[in-house]
Tab-separated table of C-alpha atoms in Angstrom:
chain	number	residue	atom	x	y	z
Q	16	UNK	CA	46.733	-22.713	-6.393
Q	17	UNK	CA	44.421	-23.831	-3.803
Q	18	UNK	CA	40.317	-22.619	-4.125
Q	19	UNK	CA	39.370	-22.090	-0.465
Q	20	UNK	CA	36.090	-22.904	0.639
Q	21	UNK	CA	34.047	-19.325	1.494
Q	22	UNK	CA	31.599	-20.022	4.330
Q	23	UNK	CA	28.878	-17.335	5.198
Q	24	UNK	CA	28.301	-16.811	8.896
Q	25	UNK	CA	24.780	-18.317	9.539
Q	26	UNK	CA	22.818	-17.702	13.094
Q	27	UNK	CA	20.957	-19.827	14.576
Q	28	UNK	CA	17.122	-20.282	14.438
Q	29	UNK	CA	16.948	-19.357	18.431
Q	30	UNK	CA	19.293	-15.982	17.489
Q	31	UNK	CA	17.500	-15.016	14.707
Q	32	UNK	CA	14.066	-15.416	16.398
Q	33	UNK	CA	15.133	-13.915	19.536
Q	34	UNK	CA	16.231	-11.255	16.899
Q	35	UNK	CA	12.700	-10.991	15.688
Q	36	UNK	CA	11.224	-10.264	18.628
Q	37	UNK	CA	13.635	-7.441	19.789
Q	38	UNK	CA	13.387	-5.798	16.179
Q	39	UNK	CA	9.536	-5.815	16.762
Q	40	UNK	CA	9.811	-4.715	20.134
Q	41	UNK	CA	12.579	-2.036	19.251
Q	42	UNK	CA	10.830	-0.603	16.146
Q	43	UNK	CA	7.588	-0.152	18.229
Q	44	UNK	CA	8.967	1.897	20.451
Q	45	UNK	CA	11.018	3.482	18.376
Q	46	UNK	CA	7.852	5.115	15.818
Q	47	UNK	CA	6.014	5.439	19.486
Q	48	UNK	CA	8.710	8.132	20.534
Q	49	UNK	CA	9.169	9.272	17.221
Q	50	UNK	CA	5.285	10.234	17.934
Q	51	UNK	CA	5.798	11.523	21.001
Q	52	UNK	CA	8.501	14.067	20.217
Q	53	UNK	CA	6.912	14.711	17.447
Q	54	UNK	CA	3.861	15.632	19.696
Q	55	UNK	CA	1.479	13.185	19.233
Q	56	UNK	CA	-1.222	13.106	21.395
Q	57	UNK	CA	-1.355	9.107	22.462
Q	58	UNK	CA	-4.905	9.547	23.906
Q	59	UNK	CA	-7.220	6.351	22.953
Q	60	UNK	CA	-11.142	5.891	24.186
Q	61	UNK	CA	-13.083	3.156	22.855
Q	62	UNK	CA	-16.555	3.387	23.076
Q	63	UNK	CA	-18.120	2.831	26.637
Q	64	UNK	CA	-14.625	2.600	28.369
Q	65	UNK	CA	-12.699	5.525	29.863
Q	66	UNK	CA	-10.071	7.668	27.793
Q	67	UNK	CA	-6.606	5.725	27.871
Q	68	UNK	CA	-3.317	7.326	26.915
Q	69	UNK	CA	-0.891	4.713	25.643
Q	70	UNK	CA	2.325	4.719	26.892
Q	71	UNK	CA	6.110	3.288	25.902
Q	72	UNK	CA	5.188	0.169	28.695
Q	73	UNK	CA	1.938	-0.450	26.678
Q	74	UNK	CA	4.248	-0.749	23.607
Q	75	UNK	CA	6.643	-2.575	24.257
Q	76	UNK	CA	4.026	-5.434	26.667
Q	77	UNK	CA	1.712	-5.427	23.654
Q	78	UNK	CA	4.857	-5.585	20.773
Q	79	UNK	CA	6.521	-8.103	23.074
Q	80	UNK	CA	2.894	-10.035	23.494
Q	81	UNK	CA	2.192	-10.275	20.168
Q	82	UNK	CA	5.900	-11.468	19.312
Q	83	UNK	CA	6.302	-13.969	20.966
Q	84	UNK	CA	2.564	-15.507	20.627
Q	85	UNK	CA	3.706	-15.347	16.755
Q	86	UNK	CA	7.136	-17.432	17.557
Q	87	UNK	CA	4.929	-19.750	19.404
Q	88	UNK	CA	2.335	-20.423	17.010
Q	89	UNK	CA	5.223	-20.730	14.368
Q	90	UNK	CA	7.019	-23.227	16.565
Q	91	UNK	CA	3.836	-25.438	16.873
Q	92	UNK	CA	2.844	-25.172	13.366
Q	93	UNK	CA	7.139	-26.415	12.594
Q	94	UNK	CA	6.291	-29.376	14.799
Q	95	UNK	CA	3.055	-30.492	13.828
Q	96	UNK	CA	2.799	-29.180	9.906
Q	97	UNK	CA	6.600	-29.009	9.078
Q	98	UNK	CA	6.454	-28.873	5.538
Q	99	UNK	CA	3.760	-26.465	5.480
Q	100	UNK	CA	4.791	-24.368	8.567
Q	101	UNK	CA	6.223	-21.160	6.619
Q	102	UNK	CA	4.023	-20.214	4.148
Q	103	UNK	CA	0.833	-21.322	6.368
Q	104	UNK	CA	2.521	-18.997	9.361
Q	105	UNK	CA	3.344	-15.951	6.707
Q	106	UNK	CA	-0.505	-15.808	5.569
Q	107	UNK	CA	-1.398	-16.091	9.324
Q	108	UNK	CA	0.850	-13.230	10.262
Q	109	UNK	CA	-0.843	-11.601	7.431
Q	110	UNK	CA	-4.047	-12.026	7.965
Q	111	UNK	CA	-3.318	-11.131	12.044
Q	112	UNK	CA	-2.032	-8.060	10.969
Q	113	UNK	CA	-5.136	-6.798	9.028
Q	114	UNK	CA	-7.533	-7.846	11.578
Q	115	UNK	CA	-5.510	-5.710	14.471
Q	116	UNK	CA	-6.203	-2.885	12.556
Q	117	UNK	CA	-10.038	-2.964	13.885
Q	118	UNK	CA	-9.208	-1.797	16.709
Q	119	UNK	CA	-7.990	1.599	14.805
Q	120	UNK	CA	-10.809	2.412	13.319
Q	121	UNK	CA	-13.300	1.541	16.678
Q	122	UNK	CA	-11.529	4.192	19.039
Q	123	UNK	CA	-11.565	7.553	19.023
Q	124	UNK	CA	-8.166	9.553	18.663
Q	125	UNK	CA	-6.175	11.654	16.530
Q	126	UNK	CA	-4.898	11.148	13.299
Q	127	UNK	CA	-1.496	11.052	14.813
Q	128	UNK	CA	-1.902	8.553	17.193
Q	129	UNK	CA	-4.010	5.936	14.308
Q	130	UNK	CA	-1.119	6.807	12.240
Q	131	UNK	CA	1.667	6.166	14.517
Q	132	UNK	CA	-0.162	2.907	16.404
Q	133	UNK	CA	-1.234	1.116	12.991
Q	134	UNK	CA	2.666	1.541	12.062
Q	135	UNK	CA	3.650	-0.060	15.580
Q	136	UNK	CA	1.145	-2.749	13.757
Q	137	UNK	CA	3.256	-3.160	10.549
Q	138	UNK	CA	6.433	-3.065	12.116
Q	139	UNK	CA	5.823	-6.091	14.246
Q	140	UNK	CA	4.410	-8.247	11.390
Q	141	UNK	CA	7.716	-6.910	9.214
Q	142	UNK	CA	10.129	-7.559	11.522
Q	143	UNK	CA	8.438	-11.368	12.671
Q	144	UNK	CA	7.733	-12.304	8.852
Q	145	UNK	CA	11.367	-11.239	7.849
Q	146	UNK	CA	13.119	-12.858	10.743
Q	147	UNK	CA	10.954	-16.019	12.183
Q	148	UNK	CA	10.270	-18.314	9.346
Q	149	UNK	CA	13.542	-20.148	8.722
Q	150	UNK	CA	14.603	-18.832	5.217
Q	151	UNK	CA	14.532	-20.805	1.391
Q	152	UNK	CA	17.190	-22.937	1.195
């Protein structure tokens, strides 16, 4: 009897970052319409500017924006720091994430809307710390 060799299917670091992003993207807009049927009034103002109501194309720029600066900054750090690149990235993403939740607590809006917007917040540092860094070998 023969033992056959049992290959997992791997994707590619472009596939799985790609991947990344979408998921970010996706899961934004996903808890933003959650919100929205839920009722969720999406009205922002921030002190001296004009009331803003945040919509699914603010979402998904902003989710998008902030994706793909990540997958930039971790393709940088990969060619300049390679050995150091993942965990250096992760505490960056971490640290990122914390600080854009500022923002929150400067505007005025409902509870719903903090609530449902500082989740858009998580989801995009889940889905980009999961799914950028290449994983342990």
């Amino acid at each position: 009897m023969s033992a056959a060799a049992v290959t997992s299917p791997t994707t590619s670091p472009l596939r799985r970052r790609a991947l990344g992003v979408g998921a970010a993207v996706v899961s934004c807009l996903v808890i933003w319409s959650i919100g929205a049927l839920a009722g969720v009034d999406y009205t922002v103002e921030s002190p001296g500017q004009p009331a803003t109501v945040i919509g699914a194309g603010a979402i998904v720029m902003v989710s998008l924006g902030a994706a793909l600066l990540g997958w930039a900054t971790l393709a940088l750090l990969e060619r300049f720091a390679p050995r150091a690149a993942r965990p250096v990235w992760i505490s960056l993403a971490v640290v990122v994430t914390l600080l854009s939740f500022a923002p929150l607590l400067n505007v005025d809006a409902t509870g719903g809307a903090k609530l449902a917007l500082g989740a858009t917040h998580v989801a995009v540092a889940v889905a980009l710390i999961v799914l950028l860094p290449r994983p342990r070998r």
